[in-house]
PDB file of C-alpha atoms in Angstrom:
ATOM      1  CA  GLU A   1      20.354  -2.405   3.811  1.00 57.00           C
ATOM      2  CA  ALA A   2      17.879  -4.449   5.813  1.00 74.00           C
ATOM      3  CA  GLY A   3      14.275  -3.909   4.814  1.00 93.00           C
ATOM      4  CA  VAL A   4      11.162  -3.410   6.885  1.00 97.00           C
ATOM      5  CA  THR A   5      10.521  -6.489   8.993  1.00 97.00           C
ATOM      6  CA  GLN A   6       7.160  -7.572  10.304  1.00 98.00           C
ATOM      7  CA  PHE A   7       6.339 -10.294  12.774  1.00 97.00           C
ATOM      8  CA  PRO A   8       4.501 -12.613  12.762  1.00 98.00           C
ATOM      9  CA  SER A   9       3.889 -13.299   9.080  1.00 96.00           C
ATOM     10  CA  HIS A  10       0.631 -15.052   9.891  1.00 97.00           C
ATOM     11  CA  SER A  11      -1.639 -15.122  12.905  1.00 97.00           C
ATOM     12  CA  VAL A  12      -4.871 -17.004  13.461  1.00 98.00           C
ATOM     13  CA  ILE A  13      -6.763 -16.085  16.614  1.00 97.00           C
ATOM     14  CA  GLU A  14     -10.224 -16.506  17.986  1.00 97.00           C
ATOM     15  CA  LYS A  15     -12.665 -13.670  18.279  1.00 97.00           C
ATOM     16  CA  GLY A  16     -12.170 -11.895  21.576  1.00 97.00           C
ATOM     17  CA  GLN A  17      -8.485 -12.699  21.873  1.00 97.00           C
ATOM     18  CA  THR A  18      -5.627 -10.225  21.735  1.00 98.00           C
ATOM     19  CA  VAL A  19      -2.961 -10.039  19.066  1.00 98.00           C
ATOM     20  CA  THR A  20       0.124  -7.858  18.848  1.00 98.00           C
ATOM     21  CA  LEU A  21       1.843  -7.175  15.563  1.00 98.00           C
ATOM     22  CA  ARG A  22       5.378  -5.886  15.397  1.00 98.00           C
ATOM     23  CA  CYS A  23       7.196  -3.801  12.823  1.00 98.00           C
ATOM     24  CA  ASP A  24      10.898  -3.023  12.640  1.00 97.00           C
ATOM     25  CA  PRO A  25      11.453  -0.178  10.205  1.00 97.00           C
ATOM     26  CA  ILE A  26      14.560   0.538   8.211  1.00 96.00           C
ATOM     27  CA  SER A  27      17.165   1.977  10.548  1.00 93.00           C
ATOM     28  CA  GLY A  28      17.165   5.756  10.428  1.00 92.00           C
ATOM     29  CA  HIS A  29      13.681   6.092   8.982  1.00 94.00           C
ATOM     30  CA  ASP A  30      11.747   8.564  11.110  1.00 94.00           C
ATOM     31  CA  ASN A  31       8.415   7.866   9.445  1.00 94.00           C
ATOM     32  CA  LEU A  32       6.568   4.656  10.197  1.00 96.00           C
ATOM     33  CA  TYR A  33       3.140   3.814   8.822  1.00 96.00           C
ATOM     34  CA  TRP A  34       0.581   1.107   9.411  1.00 97.00           C
ATOM     35  CA  TYR A  35      -1.831   0.099   6.654  1.00 97.00           C
ATOM     36  CA  ARG A  36      -4.427  -2.618   6.334  1.00 97.00           C
ATOM     37  CA  ARG A  37      -5.788  -4.437   3.321  1.00 94.00           C
ATOM     38  CA  VAL A  38      -9.013  -6.306   3.769  1.00 90.00           C
ATOM     39  CA  MET A  39      -9.422  -8.991   1.120  1.00 82.00           C
ATOM     40  CA  GLY A  40     -10.358  -7.559  -2.247  1.00 74.00           C
ATOM     41  CA  LYS A  41     -10.324  -3.980  -1.079  1.00 83.00           C
ATOM     42  CA  GLU A  42      -7.865  -1.124  -1.166  1.00 87.00           C
ATOM     43  CA  ILE A  43      -4.919  -0.631   1.131  1.00 93.00           C
ATOM     44  CA  LYS A  44      -6.119   1.687   3.850  1.00 94.00           C
ATOM     45  CA  PHE A  45      -4.035   3.960   6.011  1.00 94.00           C
ATOM     46  CA  LEU A  46      -4.242   3.368   9.750  1.00 96.00           C
ATOM     47  CA  LEU A  47      -1.696   5.675  11.345  1.00 95.00           C
ATOM     48  CA  HIS A  48       1.595   7.464  10.966  1.00 95.00           C
ATOM     49  CA  PHE A  49       4.436   7.896  13.451  1.00 95.00           C
ATOM     50  CA  VAL A  50       7.197  10.438  13.190  1.00 94.00           C
ATOM     51  CA  LYS A  51       9.846   9.054  15.473  1.00 94.00           C
ATOM     52  CA  GLU A  52       7.948   8.149  18.647  1.00 94.00           C
ATOM     53  CA  SER A  53       5.072  10.588  18.123  1.00 94.00           C
ATOM     54  CA  LYS A  54       1.749   9.816  16.488  1.00 94.00           C
ATOM     55  CA  GLN A  55       1.488  12.252  13.584  1.00 93.00           C
ATOM     56  CA  ASP A  56      -1.852  11.041  12.304  1.00 93.00           C
ATOM     57  CA  GLU A  57      -4.053   8.246  13.614  1.00 93.00           C
ATOM     58  CA  SER A  58      -7.190   9.206  11.732  1.00 92.00           C
ATOM     59  CA  GLY A  59      -7.329   5.817  10.016  1.00 92.00           C
ATOM     60  CA  MET A  60      -7.530   3.738  13.175  1.00 94.00           C
ATOM     61  CA  PRO A  61     -10.872   1.893  13.037  1.00 91.00           C
ATOM     62  CA  ASN A  62     -11.766   2.119  16.729  1.00 92.00           C
ATOM     63  CA  ASN A  63     -10.370   2.001  20.241  1.00 94.00           C
ATOM     64  CA  ARG A  64      -9.709  -1.720  20.048  1.00 96.00           C
ATOM     65  CA  PHE A  65      -6.574  -0.816  18.105  1.00 97.00           C
ATOM     66  CA  LEU A  66      -3.553   0.568  19.935  1.00 97.00           C
ATOM     67  CA  ALA A  67      -0.256   1.451  18.296  1.00 97.00           C
ATOM     68  CA  GLU A  68       2.982   2.342  19.977  1.00 97.00           C
ATOM     69  CA  ARG A  69       6.466   3.126  18.839  1.00 96.00           C
ATOM     70  CA  THR A  70       8.922   2.741  21.642  1.00 85.00           C
ATOM     71  CA  GLY A  71      11.811   5.159  21.512  1.00 87.00           C
ATOM     72  CA  GLY A  72      11.144   5.889  17.895  1.00 86.00           C
ATOM     73  CA  THR A  73      12.398   2.482  16.797  1.00 93.00           C
ATOM     74  CA  TYR A  74      10.134  -0.526  16.345  1.00 96.00           C
ATOM     75  CA  SER A  75       6.360  -0.279  16.504  1.00 98.00           C
ATOM     76  CA  THR A  76       3.607  -2.546  17.763  1.00 98.00           C
ATOM     77  CA  LEU A  77      -0.036  -2.662  16.810  1.00 98.00           C
ATOM     78  CA  LYS A  78      -2.287  -4.366  19.329  1.00 98.00           C
ATOM     79  CA  VAL A  79      -5.829  -5.451  18.623  1.00 97.00           C
ATOM     80  CA  GLN A  80      -7.844  -6.150  21.760  1.00 97.00           C
ATOM     81  CA  PRO A  81     -10.348  -7.750  21.656  1.00 97.00           C
ATOM     82  CA  ALA A  82     -10.162  -8.948  18.063  1.00 97.00           C
ATOM     83  CA  GLU A  83     -13.322  -9.110  15.958  1.00 97.00           C
ATOM     84  CA  LEU A  84     -14.020 -11.036  12.760  1.00 96.00           C
ATOM     85  CA  GLU A  85     -13.878  -7.871  10.639  1.00 95.00           C
ATOM     86  CA  ASP A  86     -10.311  -7.242  11.770  1.00 96.00           C
ATOM     87  CA  SER A  87      -9.098 -10.002   9.472  1.00 97.00           C
ATOM     88  CA  GLY A  88      -6.822  -8.822   6.715  1.00 96.00           C
ATOM     89  CA  VAL A  89      -3.210  -8.120   5.907  1.00 96.00           C
ATOM     90  CA  TYR A  90      -1.515  -5.484   8.021  1.00 98.00           C
ATOM     91  CA  PHE A  91       1.371  -3.733   6.343  1.00 97.00           C
ATOM     92  CA  CYS A  92       3.982  -1.568   7.945  1.00 98.00           C
ATOM     93  CA  ALA A  93       6.016   0.883   5.908  1.00 97.00           C
ATOM     94  CA  SER A  94       8.823   3.265   6.716  1.00 96.00           C
ATOM     95  CA  SER A  95      10.353   6.211   4.943  1.00 93.00           C
ATOM     96  CA  GLN A  96      12.692   9.114   5.275  1.00 89.00           C
ATOM     97  CA  GLY A  97      10.880  11.038   2.557  1.00 83.00           C
ATOM     98  CA  GLU A  98       8.102  10.428   0.059  1.00 82.00           C
ATOM     99  CA  ARG A  99       9.085   6.902  -0.954  1.00 88.00           C
ATOM    100  CA  GLU A 100       7.757   4.327   1.467  1.00 93.00           C
ATOM    101  CA  VAL A 101       9.254   0.872   1.833  1.00 95.00           C
ATOM    102  CA  PHE A 102       6.777  -1.807   2.828  1.00 96.00           C
ATOM    103  CA  GLY A 103       7.256  -4.841   5.001  1.00 97.00           C
ATOM    104  CA  GLN A 104       6.026  -8.280   4.007  1.00 96.00           C
ATOM    105  CA  GLY A 105       2.869  -7.833   6.034  1.00 96.00           C
ATOM    106  CA  THR A 106       1.115  -9.830   8.739  1.00 97.00           C
ATOM    107  CA  ARG A 107      -1.875 -11.848   7.611  1.00 96.00           C
ATOM    108  CA  LEU A 108      -4.356 -11.810  10.489  1.00 97.00           C
ATOM    109  CA  THR A 109      -7.269 -14.195  10.512  1.00 97.00           C
ATOM    110  CA  VAL A 110      -9.872 -13.901  13.240  1.00 97.00           C
ATOM    111  CA  VAL A 111     -12.123 -16.947  13.550  1.00 97.00           C
TER     112      VAL A 111
ATOM    113  CA  GLY B   1     -11.806  12.865   1.912  1.00 55.00           C
ATOM    114  CA  GLN B   2      -9.549  12.592  -1.098  1.00 60.00           C
ATOM    115  CA  GLN B   3     -10.228   9.473  -3.139  1.00 81.00           C
ATOM    116  CA  VAL B   4      -8.284   7.958  -5.967  1.00 91.00           C
ATOM    117  CA  MET B   5     -10.411   5.848  -8.275  1.00 93.00           C
ATOM    118  CA  GLN B   6      -8.738   3.042 -10.196  1.00 96.00           C
ATOM    119  CA  ILE B   7     -10.043   0.929 -13.061  1.00 96.00           C
ATOM    120  CA  PRO B   8     -10.417  -1.800 -14.059  1.00 97.00           C
ATOM    121  CA  GLN B   9     -10.533  -3.862 -10.873  1.00 94.00           C
ATOM    122  CA  TYR B  10      -9.478  -7.021 -12.725  1.00 96.00           C
ATOM    123  CA  GLN B  11      -7.885  -7.654 -16.100  1.00 97.00           C
ATOM    124  CA  HIS B  12      -6.968 -10.924 -17.741  1.00 98.00           C
ATOM    125  CA  VAL B  13      -4.756 -10.951 -20.811  1.00 98.00           C
ATOM    126  CA  GLN B  14      -2.946 -13.442 -22.971  1.00 98.00           C
ATOM    127  CA  GLU B  15       0.807 -13.301 -22.726  1.00 98.00           C
ATOM    128  CA  GLY B  16       2.088 -10.809 -25.248  1.00 98.00           C
ATOM    129  CA  GLU B  17      -0.971  -8.568 -25.120  1.00 98.00           C
ATOM    130  CA  ASP B  18      -0.840  -5.046 -23.746  1.00 98.00           C
ATOM    131  CA  PHE B  19      -2.370  -3.922 -20.458  1.00 98.00           C
ATOM    132  CA  THR B  20      -3.395  -0.539 -19.081  1.00 98.00           C
ATOM    133  CA  THR B  21      -4.708   0.562 -15.690  1.00 98.00           C
ATOM    134  CA  TYR B  22      -6.093   4.023 -15.006  1.00 98.00           C
ATOM    135  CA  CYS B  23      -6.346   6.244 -11.948  1.00 97.00           C
ATOM    136  CA  ASN B  24      -8.611   9.243 -11.635  1.00 96.00           C
ATOM    137  CA  SER B  25      -9.201  11.888  -9.026  1.00 95.00           C
ATOM    138  CA  SER B  26     -11.850  14.592  -8.786  1.00 92.00           C
ATOM    139  CA  THR B  27      -9.248  16.977  -7.381  1.00 92.00           C
ATOM    140  CA  THR B  28      -5.730  17.864  -8.422  1.00 94.00           C
ATOM    141  CA  LEU B  29      -3.122  15.400  -7.247  1.00 94.00           C
ATOM    142  CA  SER B  30       0.152  16.671  -5.859  1.00 93.00           C
ATOM    143  CA  ASN B  31       1.869  13.546  -7.145  1.00 95.00           C
ATOM    144  CA  ILE B  32       1.088   9.967  -8.098  1.00 96.00           C
ATOM    145  CA  GLN B  33       2.999   6.876  -7.096  1.00 96.00           C
ATOM    146  CA  TRP B  34       2.638   3.393  -8.532  1.00 97.00           C
ATOM    147  CA  TYR B  35       3.163   0.162  -6.623  1.00 96.00           C
ATOM    148  CA  LYS B  36       3.117  -3.503  -7.614  1.00 97.00           C
ATOM    149  CA  GLN B  37       2.049  -6.251  -5.243  1.00 95.00           C
ATOM    150  CA  ARG B  38       2.751  -9.809  -6.322  1.00 95.00           C
ATOM    151  CA  PRO B  39       0.326 -12.513  -5.128  1.00 92.00           C
ATOM    152  CA  GLY B  40       1.029 -13.101  -1.443  1.00 89.00           C
ATOM    153  CA  GLY B  41       3.563 -10.290  -1.420  1.00 92.00           C
ATOM    154  CA  HIS B  42       3.782  -6.680  -0.352  1.00 95.00           C
ATOM    155  CA  PRO B  43       3.529  -3.394  -2.256  1.00 95.00           C
ATOM    156  CA  VAL B  44       6.759  -2.478  -3.986  1.00 95.00           C
ATOM    157  CA  PHE B  45       7.382   1.057  -5.170  1.00 95.00           C
ATOM    158  CA  LEU B  46       7.655   1.394  -8.931  1.00 96.00           C
ATOM    159  CA  ILE B  47       7.735   5.100  -9.684  1.00 96.00           C
ATOM    160  CA  GLN B  48       6.590   8.586  -8.711  1.00 95.00           C
ATOM    161  CA  LEU B  49       5.255  11.236 -11.093  1.00 97.00           C
ATOM    162  CA  VAL B  50       5.093  14.864 -10.055  1.00 96.00           C
ATOM    163  CA  LYS B  51       4.933  17.105 -13.111  1.00 97.00           C
ATOM    164  CA  SER B  52       1.920  17.824 -15.272  1.00 97.00           C
ATOM    165  CA  GLY B  53       2.018  15.699 -18.443  1.00 97.00           C
ATOM    166  CA  GLU B  54       4.984  13.709 -17.210  1.00 97.00           C
ATOM    167  CA  VAL B  55       5.790  10.426 -18.924  1.00 98.00           C
ATOM    168  CA  LYS B  56       8.290   7.922 -17.569  1.00 98.00           C
ATOM    169  CA  LYS B  57       9.323   4.526 -18.888  1.00 97.00           C
ATOM    170  CA  GLN B  58      10.747   1.461 -17.214  1.00 96.00           C
ATOM    171  CA  LYS B  59      11.457  -1.176 -19.851  1.00 97.00           C
ATOM    172  CA  ARG B  60       7.982  -2.374 -20.940  1.00 98.00           C
ATOM    173  CA  LEU B  61       6.161  -0.125 -18.435  1.00 98.00           C
ATOM    174  CA  THR B  62       5.033   3.398 -19.363  1.00 98.00           C
ATOM    175  CA  PHE B  63       3.665   5.749 -16.711  1.00 98.00           C
ATOM    176  CA  GLN B  64       1.774   8.940 -17.513  1.00 98.00           C
ATOM    177  CA  PHE B  65       0.517  11.831 -15.402  1.00 98.00           C
ATOM    178  CA  GLY B  66      -2.287  13.873 -16.943  1.00 97.00           C
ATOM    179  CA  GLU B  67      -1.946  17.494 -17.939  1.00 97.00           C
ATOM    180  CA  ALA B  68      -4.456  18.527 -15.284  1.00 96.00           C
ATOM    181  CA  LYS B  69      -2.798  16.223 -12.707  1.00 96.00           C
ATOM    182  CA  LYS B  70      -6.115  14.502 -12.095  1.00 96.00           C
ATOM    183  CA  ASN B  71      -5.382  11.206 -13.790  1.00 97.00           C
ATOM    184  CA  SER B  72      -2.591   8.771 -14.406  1.00 98.00           C
ATOM    185  CA  SER B  73      -2.061   5.542 -16.261  1.00 98.00           C
ATOM    186  CA  LEU B  74       0.270   2.574 -16.282  1.00 98.00           C
ATOM    187  CA  HIS B  75       0.695   0.746 -19.576  1.00 98.00           C
ATOM    188  CA  ILE B  76       2.503  -2.553 -19.957  1.00 98.00           C
ATOM    189  CA  THR B  77       3.563  -3.559 -23.445  1.00 98.00           C
ATOM    190  CA  ALA B  78       3.676  -7.249 -24.371  1.00 98.00           C
ATOM    191  CA  THR B  79       2.795  -8.658 -20.972  1.00 98.00           C
ATOM    192  CA  GLN B  80       4.706 -11.569 -19.506  1.00 97.00           C
ATOM    193  CA  THR B  81       3.697 -14.017 -16.784  1.00 97.00           C
ATOM    194  CA  THR B  82       6.050 -12.188 -14.427  1.00 97.00           C
ATOM    195  CA  ASP B  83       3.800  -9.119 -14.687  1.00 98.00           C
ATOM    196  CA  VAL B  84       1.077 -10.888 -12.705  1.00 98.00           C
ATOM    197  CA  GLY B  85      -0.001  -9.036  -9.565  1.00 97.00           C
ATOM    198  CA  THR B  86      -1.994  -6.078  -8.346  1.00 96.00           C
ATOM    199  CA  TYR B  87      -0.988  -2.602  -9.450  1.00 97.00           C
ATOM    200  CA  PHE B  88      -1.873   0.264  -7.151  1.00 96.00           C
ATOM    201  CA  CYS B  89      -1.749   3.963  -7.735  1.00 97.00           C
ATOM    202  CA  ALA B  90      -1.440   6.200  -4.692  1.00 95.00           C
ATOM    203  CA  GLU B  91      -1.100   9.844  -3.838  1.00 93.00           C
ATOM    204  CA  TYR B  92       1.464  10.762  -1.238  1.00 89.00           C
ATOM    205  CA  GLN B  93      -0.029  13.444   0.979  1.00 84.00           C
ATOM    206  CA  ALA B  94       2.669  15.307   2.822  1.00 78.00           C
ATOM    207  CA  GLY B  95       2.284  15.094   6.558  1.00 75.00           C
ATOM    208  CA  THR B  96       0.002  12.095   6.344  1.00 77.00           C
ATOM    209  CA  ALA B  97       0.473   9.012   4.229  1.00 86.00           C
ATOM    210  CA  LEU B  98      -0.359   7.282   0.975  1.00 92.00           C
ATOM    211  CA  ILE B  99      -3.917   7.319  -0.291  1.00 92.00           C
ATOM    212  CA  PHE B 100      -4.293   4.217  -2.426  1.00 94.00           C
ATOM    213  CA  GLY B 101      -6.586   3.368  -5.268  1.00 93.00           C
ATOM    214  CA  LYS B 102      -8.329   0.002  -5.052  1.00 93.00           C
ATOM    215  CA  GLY B 103      -5.815  -1.597  -7.369  1.00 95.00           C
ATOM    216  CA  THR B 104      -6.012  -3.487 -10.638  1.00 96.00           C
ATOM    217  CA  THR B 105      -5.314  -7.200 -10.454  1.00 96.00           C
ATOM    218  CA  LEU B 106      -3.643  -8.489 -13.598  1.00 98.00           C
ATOM    219  CA  SER B 107      -3.608 -12.133 -14.574  1.00 97.00           C
ATOM    220  CA  VAL B 108      -1.690 -13.412 -17.579  1.00 97.00           C
ATOM    221  CA  SER B 109      -2.148 -16.726 -19.321  1.00 96.00           C
ATOM    222  CA  SER B 110       0.556 -18.234 -21.475  1.00 90.00           C
TER     223      SER B 110
END
């Protein structure tokens, strides 16, 4: 089966610009998660979708981050405006149970 | 909130030596999952432990879940260069998501 796909793999943007990350989960997986790993630190939960609904967005850092999941399929995570501290690797994961499958991640660098 | 502490943060070994990483929690864990992230890669699920005192093996990897379900360990016997990466423990919290430890980064010299 196809895995979790994330796009782009890398993004370098200037502070103040907008970036949109995309995640295509495994087909049929109702659960979709976004995580972020800042260099040298732990992988931190951002939010969780069940189908198109936000189940838990307690990990979202602030209102500059907006996540959507259109029709319960792919998801986007928009950062607007980006700040330097937003740099890191953003992982998407999907699951149909307790075992999550991770995408390759998007490495975001804000300069 | 719930935190999973993981030590050590870094470990360097000579090829052939053993390696162990430990996870601890101040509260009882419902389960513990282990992931491996290769340099530049993404977390890949290794195993899940659920039962008190559970021990599972995958070739040279041995995973343990403590009797009190507050700690877990991953032991690698006779490390190889292919074992290089960061090993994360995580608790899956039903209805939310994975709560990760900070990870142990293993480097192996031949």
